[in-house]
PDB file of C-alpha atoms in Angstrom:
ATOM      1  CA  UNK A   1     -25.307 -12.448 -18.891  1.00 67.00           C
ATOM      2  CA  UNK A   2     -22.418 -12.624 -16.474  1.00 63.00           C
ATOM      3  CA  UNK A   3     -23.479 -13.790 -12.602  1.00 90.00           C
ATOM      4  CA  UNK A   4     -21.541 -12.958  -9.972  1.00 95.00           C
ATOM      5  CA  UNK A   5     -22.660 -14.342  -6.502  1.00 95.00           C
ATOM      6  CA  UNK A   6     -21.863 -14.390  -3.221  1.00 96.00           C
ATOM      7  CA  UNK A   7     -22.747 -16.512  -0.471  1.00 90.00           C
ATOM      8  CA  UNK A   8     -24.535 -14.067   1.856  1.00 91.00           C
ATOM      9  CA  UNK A   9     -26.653 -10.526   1.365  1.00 93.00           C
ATOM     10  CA  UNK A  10     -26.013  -9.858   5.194  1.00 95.00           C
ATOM     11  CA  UNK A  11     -23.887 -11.053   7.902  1.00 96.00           C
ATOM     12  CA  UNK A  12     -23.473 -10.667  11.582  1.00 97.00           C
ATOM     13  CA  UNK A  13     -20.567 -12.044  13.004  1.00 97.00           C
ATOM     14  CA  UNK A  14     -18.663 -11.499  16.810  1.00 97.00           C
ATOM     15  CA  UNK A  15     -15.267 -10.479  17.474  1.00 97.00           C
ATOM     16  CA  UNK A  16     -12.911 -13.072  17.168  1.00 97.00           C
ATOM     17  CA  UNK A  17     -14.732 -15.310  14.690  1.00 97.00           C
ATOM     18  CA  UNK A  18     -13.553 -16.813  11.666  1.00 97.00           C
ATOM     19  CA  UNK A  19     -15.600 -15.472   8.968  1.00 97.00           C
ATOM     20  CA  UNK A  20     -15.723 -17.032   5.489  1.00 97.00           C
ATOM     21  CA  UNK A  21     -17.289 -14.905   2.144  1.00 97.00           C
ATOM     22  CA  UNK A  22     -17.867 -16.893  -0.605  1.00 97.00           C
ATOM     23  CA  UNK A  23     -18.097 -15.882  -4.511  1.00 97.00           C
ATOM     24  CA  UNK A  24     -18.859 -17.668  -7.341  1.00 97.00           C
ATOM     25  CA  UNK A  25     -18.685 -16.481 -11.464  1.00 96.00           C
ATOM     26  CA  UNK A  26     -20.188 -18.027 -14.163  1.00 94.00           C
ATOM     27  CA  UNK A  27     -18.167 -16.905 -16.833  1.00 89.00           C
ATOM     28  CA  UNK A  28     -15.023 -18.447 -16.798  1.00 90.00           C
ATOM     29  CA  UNK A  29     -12.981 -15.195 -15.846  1.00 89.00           C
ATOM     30  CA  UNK A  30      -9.785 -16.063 -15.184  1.00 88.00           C
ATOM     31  CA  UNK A  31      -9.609 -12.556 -12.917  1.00 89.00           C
ATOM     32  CA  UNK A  32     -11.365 -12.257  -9.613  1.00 93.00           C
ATOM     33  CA  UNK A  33     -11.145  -9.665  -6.894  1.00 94.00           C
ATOM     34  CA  UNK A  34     -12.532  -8.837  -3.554  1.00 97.00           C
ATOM     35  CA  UNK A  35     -13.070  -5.440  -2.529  1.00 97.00           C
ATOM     36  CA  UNK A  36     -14.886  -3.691   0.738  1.00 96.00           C
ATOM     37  CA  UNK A  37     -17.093  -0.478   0.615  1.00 94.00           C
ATOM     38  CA  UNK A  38     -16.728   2.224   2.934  1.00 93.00           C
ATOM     39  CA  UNK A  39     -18.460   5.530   3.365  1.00 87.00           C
ATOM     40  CA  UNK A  40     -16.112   8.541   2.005  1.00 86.00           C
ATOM     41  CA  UNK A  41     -12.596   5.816   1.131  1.00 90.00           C
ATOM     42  CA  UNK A  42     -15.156   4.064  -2.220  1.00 90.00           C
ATOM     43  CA  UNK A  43     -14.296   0.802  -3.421  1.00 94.00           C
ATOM     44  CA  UNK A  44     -10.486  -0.593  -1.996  1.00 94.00           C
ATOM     45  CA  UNK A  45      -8.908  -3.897  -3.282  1.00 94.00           C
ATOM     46  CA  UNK A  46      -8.326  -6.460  -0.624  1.00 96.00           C
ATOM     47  CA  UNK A  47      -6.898  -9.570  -2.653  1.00 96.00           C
ATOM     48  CA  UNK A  48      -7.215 -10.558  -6.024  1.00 93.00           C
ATOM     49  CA  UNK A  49      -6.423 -13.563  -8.191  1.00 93.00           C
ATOM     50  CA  UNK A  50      -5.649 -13.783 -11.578  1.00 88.00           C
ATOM     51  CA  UNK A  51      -5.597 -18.082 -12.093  1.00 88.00           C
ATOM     52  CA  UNK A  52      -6.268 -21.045  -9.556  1.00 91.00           C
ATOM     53  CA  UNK A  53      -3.923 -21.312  -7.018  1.00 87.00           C
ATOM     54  CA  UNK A  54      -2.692 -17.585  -7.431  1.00 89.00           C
ATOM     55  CA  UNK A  55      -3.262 -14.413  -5.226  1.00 92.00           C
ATOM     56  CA  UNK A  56      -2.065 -11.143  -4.905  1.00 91.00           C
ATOM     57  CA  UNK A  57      -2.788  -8.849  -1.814  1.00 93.00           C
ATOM     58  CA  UNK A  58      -4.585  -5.319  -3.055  1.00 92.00           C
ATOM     59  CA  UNK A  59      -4.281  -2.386  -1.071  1.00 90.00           C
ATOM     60  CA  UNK A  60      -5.452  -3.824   2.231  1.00 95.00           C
ATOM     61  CA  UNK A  61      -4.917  -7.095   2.877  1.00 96.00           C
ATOM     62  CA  UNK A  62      -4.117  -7.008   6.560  1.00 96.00           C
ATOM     63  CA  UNK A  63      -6.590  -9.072   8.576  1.00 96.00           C
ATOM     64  CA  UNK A  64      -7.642 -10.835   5.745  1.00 97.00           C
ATOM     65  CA  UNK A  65      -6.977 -14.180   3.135  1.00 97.00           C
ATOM     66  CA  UNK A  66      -7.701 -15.568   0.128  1.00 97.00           C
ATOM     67  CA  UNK A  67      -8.507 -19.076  -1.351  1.00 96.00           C
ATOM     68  CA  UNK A  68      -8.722 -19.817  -4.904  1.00 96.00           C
ATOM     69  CA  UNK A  69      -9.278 -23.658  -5.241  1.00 94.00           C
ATOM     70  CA  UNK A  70     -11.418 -23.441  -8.395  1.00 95.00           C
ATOM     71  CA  UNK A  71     -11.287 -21.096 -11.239  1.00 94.00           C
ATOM     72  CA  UNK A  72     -15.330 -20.073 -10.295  1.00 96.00           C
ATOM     73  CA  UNK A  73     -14.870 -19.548  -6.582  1.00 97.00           C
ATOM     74  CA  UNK A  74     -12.604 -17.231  -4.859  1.00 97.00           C
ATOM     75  CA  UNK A  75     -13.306 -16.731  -1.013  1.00 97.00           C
ATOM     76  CA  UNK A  76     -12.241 -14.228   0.992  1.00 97.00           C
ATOM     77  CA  UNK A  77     -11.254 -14.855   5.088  1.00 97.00           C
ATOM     78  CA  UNK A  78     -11.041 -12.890   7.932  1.00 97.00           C
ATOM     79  CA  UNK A  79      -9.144 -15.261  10.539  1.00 94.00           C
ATOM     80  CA  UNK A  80     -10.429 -13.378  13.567  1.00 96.00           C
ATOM     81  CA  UNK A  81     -13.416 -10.573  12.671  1.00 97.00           C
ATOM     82  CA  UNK A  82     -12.495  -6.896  14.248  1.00 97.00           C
ATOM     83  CA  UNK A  83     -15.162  -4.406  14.603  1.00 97.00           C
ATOM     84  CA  UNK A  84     -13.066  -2.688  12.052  1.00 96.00           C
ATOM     85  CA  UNK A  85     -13.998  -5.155   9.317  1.00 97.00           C
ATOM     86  CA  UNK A  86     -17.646  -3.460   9.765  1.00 97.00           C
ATOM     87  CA  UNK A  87     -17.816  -3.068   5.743  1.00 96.00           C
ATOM     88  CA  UNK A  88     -19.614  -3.694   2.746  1.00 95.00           C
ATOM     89  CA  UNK A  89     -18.035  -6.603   0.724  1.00 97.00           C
ATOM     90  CA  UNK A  90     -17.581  -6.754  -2.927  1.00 97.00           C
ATOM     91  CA  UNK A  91     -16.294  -9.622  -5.134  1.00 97.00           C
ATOM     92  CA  UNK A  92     -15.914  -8.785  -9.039  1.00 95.00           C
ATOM     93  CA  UNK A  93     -14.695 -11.013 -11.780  1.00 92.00           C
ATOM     94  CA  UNK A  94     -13.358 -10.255 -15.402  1.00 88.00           C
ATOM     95  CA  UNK A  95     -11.507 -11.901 -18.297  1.00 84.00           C
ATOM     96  CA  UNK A  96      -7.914 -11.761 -18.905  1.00 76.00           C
ATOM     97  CA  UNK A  97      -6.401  -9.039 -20.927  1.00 67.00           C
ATOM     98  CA  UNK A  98      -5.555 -11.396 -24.135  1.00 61.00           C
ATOM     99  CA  UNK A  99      -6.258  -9.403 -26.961  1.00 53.00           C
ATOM    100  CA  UNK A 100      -9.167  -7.096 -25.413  1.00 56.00           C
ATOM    101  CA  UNK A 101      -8.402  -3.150 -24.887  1.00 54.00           C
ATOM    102  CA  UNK A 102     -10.122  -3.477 -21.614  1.00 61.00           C
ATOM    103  CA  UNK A 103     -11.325  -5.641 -18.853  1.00 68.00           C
ATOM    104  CA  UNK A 104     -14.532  -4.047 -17.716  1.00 83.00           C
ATOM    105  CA  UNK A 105     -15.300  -6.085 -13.584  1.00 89.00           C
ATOM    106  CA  UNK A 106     -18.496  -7.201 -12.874  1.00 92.00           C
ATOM    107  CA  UNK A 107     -19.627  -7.052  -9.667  1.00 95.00           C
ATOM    108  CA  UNK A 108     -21.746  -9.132  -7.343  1.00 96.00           C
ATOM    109  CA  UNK A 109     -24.392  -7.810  -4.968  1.00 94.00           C
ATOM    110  CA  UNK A 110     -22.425  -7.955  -2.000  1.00 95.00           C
ATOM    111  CA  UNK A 111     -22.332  -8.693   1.155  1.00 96.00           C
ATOM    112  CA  UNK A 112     -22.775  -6.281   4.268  1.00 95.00           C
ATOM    113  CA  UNK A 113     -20.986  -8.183   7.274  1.00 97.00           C
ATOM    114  CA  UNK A 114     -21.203  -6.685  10.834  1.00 97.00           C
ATOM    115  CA  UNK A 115     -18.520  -7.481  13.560  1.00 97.00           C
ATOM    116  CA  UNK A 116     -20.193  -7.263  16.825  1.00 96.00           C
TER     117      UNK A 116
ATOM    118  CA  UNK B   1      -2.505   7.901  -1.065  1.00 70.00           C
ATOM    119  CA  UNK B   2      -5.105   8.428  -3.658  1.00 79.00           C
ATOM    120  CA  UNK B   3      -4.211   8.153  -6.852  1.00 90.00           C
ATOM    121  CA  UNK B   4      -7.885   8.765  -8.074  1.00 94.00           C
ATOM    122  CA  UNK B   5      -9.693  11.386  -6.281  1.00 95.00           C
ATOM    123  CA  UNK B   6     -13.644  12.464  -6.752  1.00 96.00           C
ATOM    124  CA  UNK B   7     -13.450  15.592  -4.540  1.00 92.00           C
ATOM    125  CA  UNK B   8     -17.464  15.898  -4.927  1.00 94.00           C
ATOM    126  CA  UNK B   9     -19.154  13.453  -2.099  1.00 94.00           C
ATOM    127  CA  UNK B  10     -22.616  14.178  -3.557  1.00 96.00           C
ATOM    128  CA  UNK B  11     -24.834  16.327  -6.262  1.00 97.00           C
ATOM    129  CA  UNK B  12     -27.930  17.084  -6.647  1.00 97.00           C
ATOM    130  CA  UNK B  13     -29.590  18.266 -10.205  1.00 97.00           C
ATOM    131  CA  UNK B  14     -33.100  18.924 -11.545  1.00 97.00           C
ATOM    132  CA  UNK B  15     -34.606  16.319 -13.913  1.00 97.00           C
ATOM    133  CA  UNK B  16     -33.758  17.230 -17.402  1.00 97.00           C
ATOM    134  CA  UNK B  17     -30.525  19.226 -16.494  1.00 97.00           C
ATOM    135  CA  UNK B  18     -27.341  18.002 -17.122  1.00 98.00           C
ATOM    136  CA  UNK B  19     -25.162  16.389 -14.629  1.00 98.00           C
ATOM    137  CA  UNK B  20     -21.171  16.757 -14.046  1.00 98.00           C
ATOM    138  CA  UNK B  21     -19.769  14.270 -12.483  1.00 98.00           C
ATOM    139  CA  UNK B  22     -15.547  15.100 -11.913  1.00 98.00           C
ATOM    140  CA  UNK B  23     -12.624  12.598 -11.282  1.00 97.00           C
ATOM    141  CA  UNK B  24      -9.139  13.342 -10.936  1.00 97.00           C
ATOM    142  CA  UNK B  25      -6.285  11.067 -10.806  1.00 96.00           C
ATOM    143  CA  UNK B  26      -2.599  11.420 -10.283  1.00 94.00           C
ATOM    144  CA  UNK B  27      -0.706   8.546 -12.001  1.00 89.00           C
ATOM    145  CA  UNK B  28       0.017   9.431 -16.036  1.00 87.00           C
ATOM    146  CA  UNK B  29       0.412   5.857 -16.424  1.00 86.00           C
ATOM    147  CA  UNK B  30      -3.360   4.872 -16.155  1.00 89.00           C
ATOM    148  CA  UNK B  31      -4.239   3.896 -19.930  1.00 86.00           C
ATOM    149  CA  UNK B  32      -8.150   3.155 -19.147  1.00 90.00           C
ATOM    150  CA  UNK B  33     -11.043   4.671 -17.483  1.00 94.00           C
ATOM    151  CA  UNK B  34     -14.226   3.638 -16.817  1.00 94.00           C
ATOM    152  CA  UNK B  35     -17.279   4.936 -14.777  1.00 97.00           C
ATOM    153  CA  UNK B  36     -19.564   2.384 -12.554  1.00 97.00           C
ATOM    154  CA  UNK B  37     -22.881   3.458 -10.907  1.00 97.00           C
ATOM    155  CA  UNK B  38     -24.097   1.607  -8.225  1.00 95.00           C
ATOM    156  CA  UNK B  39     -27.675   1.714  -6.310  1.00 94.00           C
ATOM    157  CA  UNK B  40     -28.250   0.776  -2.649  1.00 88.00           C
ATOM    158  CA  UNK B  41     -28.172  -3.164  -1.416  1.00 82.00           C
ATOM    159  CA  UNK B  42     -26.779  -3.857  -5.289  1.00 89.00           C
ATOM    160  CA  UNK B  43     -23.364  -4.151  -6.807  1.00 92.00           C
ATOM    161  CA  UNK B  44     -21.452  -1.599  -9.367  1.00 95.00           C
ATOM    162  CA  UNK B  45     -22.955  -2.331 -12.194  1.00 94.00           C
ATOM    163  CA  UNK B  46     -20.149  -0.888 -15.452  1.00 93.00           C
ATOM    164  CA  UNK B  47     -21.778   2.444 -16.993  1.00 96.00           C
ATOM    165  CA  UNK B  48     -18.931   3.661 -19.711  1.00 95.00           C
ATOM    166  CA  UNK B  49     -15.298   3.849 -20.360  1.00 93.00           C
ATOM    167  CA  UNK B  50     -12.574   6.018 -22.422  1.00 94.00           C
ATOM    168  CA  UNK B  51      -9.076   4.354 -23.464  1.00 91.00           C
ATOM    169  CA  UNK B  52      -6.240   7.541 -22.812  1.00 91.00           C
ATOM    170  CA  UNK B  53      -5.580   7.660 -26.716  1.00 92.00           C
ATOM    171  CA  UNK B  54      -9.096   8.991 -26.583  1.00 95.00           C
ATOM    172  CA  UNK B  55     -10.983  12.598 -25.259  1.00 96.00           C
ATOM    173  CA  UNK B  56     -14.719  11.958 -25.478  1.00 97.00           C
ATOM    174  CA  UNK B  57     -16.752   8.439 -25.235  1.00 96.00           C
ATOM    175  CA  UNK B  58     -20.406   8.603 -25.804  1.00 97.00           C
ATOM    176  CA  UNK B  59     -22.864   6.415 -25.469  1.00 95.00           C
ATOM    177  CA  UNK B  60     -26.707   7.814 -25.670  1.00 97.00           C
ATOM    178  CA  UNK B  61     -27.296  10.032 -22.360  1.00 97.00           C
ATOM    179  CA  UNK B  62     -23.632   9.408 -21.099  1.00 98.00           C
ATOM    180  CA  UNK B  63     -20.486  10.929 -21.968  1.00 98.00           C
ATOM    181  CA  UNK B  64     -17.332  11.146 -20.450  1.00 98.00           C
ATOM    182  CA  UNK B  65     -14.491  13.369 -21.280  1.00 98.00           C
ATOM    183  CA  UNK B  66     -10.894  12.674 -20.410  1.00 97.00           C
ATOM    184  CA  UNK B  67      -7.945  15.877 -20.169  1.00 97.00           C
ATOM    185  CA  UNK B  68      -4.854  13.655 -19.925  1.00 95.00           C
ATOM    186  CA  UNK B  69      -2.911  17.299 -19.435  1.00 95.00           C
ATOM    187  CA  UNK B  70      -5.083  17.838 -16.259  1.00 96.00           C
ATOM    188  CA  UNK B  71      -5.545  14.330 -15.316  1.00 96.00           C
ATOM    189  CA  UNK B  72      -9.197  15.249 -15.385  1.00 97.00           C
ATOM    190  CA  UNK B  73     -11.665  13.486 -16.858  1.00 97.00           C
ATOM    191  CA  UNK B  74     -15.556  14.073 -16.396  1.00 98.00           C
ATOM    192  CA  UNK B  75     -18.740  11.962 -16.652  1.00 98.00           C
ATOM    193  CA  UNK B  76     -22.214  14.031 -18.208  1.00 98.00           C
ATOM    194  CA  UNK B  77     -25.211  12.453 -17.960  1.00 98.00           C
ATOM    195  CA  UNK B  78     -27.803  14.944 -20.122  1.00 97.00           C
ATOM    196  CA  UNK B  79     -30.712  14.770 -19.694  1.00 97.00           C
ATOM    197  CA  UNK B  80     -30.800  13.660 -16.161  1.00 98.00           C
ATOM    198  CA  UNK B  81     -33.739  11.017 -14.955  1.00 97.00           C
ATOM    199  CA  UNK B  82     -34.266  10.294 -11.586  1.00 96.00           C
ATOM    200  CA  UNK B  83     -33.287   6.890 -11.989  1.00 96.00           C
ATOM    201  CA  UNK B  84     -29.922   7.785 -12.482  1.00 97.00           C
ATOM    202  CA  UNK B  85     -29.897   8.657  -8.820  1.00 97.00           C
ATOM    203  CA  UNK B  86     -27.284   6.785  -7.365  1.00 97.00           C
ATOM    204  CA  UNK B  87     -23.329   6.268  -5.946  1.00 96.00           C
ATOM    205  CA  UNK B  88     -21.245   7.123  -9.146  1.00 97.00           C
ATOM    206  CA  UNK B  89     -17.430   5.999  -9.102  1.00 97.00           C
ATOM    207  CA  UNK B  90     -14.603   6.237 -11.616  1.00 96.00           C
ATOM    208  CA  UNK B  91     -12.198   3.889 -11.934  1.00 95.00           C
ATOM    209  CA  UNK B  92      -8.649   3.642 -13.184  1.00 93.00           C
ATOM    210  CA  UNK B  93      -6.888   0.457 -14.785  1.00 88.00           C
ATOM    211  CA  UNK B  94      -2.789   0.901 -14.257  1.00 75.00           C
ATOM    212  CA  UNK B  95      -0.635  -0.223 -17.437  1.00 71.00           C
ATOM    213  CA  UNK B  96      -0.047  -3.621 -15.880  1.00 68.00           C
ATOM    214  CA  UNK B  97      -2.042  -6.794 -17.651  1.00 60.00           C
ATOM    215  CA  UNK B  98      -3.202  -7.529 -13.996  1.00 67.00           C
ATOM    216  CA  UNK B  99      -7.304  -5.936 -14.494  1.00 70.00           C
ATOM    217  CA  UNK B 100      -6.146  -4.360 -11.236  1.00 82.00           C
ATOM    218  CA  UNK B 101      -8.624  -0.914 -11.113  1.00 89.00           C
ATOM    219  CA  UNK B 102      -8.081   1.854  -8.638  1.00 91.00           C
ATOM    220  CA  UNK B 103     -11.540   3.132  -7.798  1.00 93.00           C
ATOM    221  CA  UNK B 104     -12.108   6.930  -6.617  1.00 95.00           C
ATOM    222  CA  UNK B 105     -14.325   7.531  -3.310  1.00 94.00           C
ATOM    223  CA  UNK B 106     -17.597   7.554  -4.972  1.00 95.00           C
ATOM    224  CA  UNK B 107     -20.333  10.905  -5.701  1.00 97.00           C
ATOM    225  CA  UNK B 108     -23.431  10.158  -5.194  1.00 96.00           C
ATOM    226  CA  UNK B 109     -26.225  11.899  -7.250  1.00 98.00           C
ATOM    227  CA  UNK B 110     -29.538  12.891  -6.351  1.00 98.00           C
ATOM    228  CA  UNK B 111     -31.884  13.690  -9.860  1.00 97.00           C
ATOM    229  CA  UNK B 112     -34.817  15.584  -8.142  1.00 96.00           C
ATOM    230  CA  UNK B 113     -38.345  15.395  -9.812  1.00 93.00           C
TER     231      UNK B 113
END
């Protein structure tokens, strides 16, 4: 069974902090991404990383970074926490393309972070 | 701008009816689709998927339909439990070899006893 965790179920942070969410996969995927939940917008891709080393912003990156040191660990950054980074956060993993017809994610449990 | 749109926030449907679950998306060069379901205080976990050469996936009480002419495609869950209550979201992988997906905003069900 593919595990996906991250580092924290809830977090409570205050404006201005620097705020670190940690993932971790246990299944090799060379494909991780980091997503945040909102009521009515779904699921929207921050970053995501498809080898060590490499990252490529999503569809909202601003505010936030990336760190890929390790092929199991991708962590996500918010240099200084807004009130607007009130979200659920999602990390997902998957294998690479190669010769599959799909990629199906799997998800972690998240993490619900509030910016006081 | 949303390239995958579920225009239905939430539904609600007796136990043993079926259940329609609608996604629309905008870009013709999506080639795979695939439907998560996620419950409260847990992750997406996958549910089922289509490839665009393909209308109809089944898999026991799921089945989704894809109209590549519409850009439609539809998730029916028959019949419905009430564990299948929960935040329902389609998905959209672009052509690219990335595993990018493009989620829609979510529906979420409610399977009434």
């Amino acid at each position: 069974d593919v595990k996906v965790t991250q580092s924290s179920r809830y977090l409570v942070k205050r404006t201005g902090e620097k705020v670190f969410l940690e993932c971790v996969q246990d299944m090799d995927h060379e494909n991780m991404f980091w997503y945040r939940q909102d009521p009515g917008l779904g699921l929207r891709l921050i970053y995501f990383s498809y080898d060590v080393k490499m990252k490529e912003k999503g569809d909202i990156p601003e505010g936030y970074s990336v760190s890929r040191e390790k092929k199991e660990r991708f962590s996500l950054i918010l240099e200084s926490a807004s009130t607007n980074q009130t979200s659920m956060y999602l990390c997902a993993s998957s294998p690479s393309m190669g010769l599959k017809l799909y990629n199906e994610q799997f998800f972690g449990p998240g993490t619900r972070l509030t910016v006081l | 701008d949303q390239q995958v749109k579920q225009n239905s926030p939430s539904l609600s449907v007796q136990e043993g009816r079926i259940s329609i679950l609608n996604c629309d998306y905008t870009n013709s060069m999506f080639d795979y689709f695939l439907w998560y379901k996620k419950y409260p205080a847990e992750g997406p976990t996958f549910l089922i998927s289509i490839s665009s050469i393909k209308d109809k996936n089944e898999d026991g009480r799921f089945t989704v339909f894809l109209n590549k002419s519409a850009k439609h495609l539809s998730l029916h869950i028959v019949p419905s439990q009430p564990g299948d209550s929960a935040v329902y979201f389609c998905a959209a992988r672009d052509s690219s070899n990335t595993g990018k997906l493009i989620f829609g905003q979510g529906t979420t069900l409610q399977v009434k006893p």
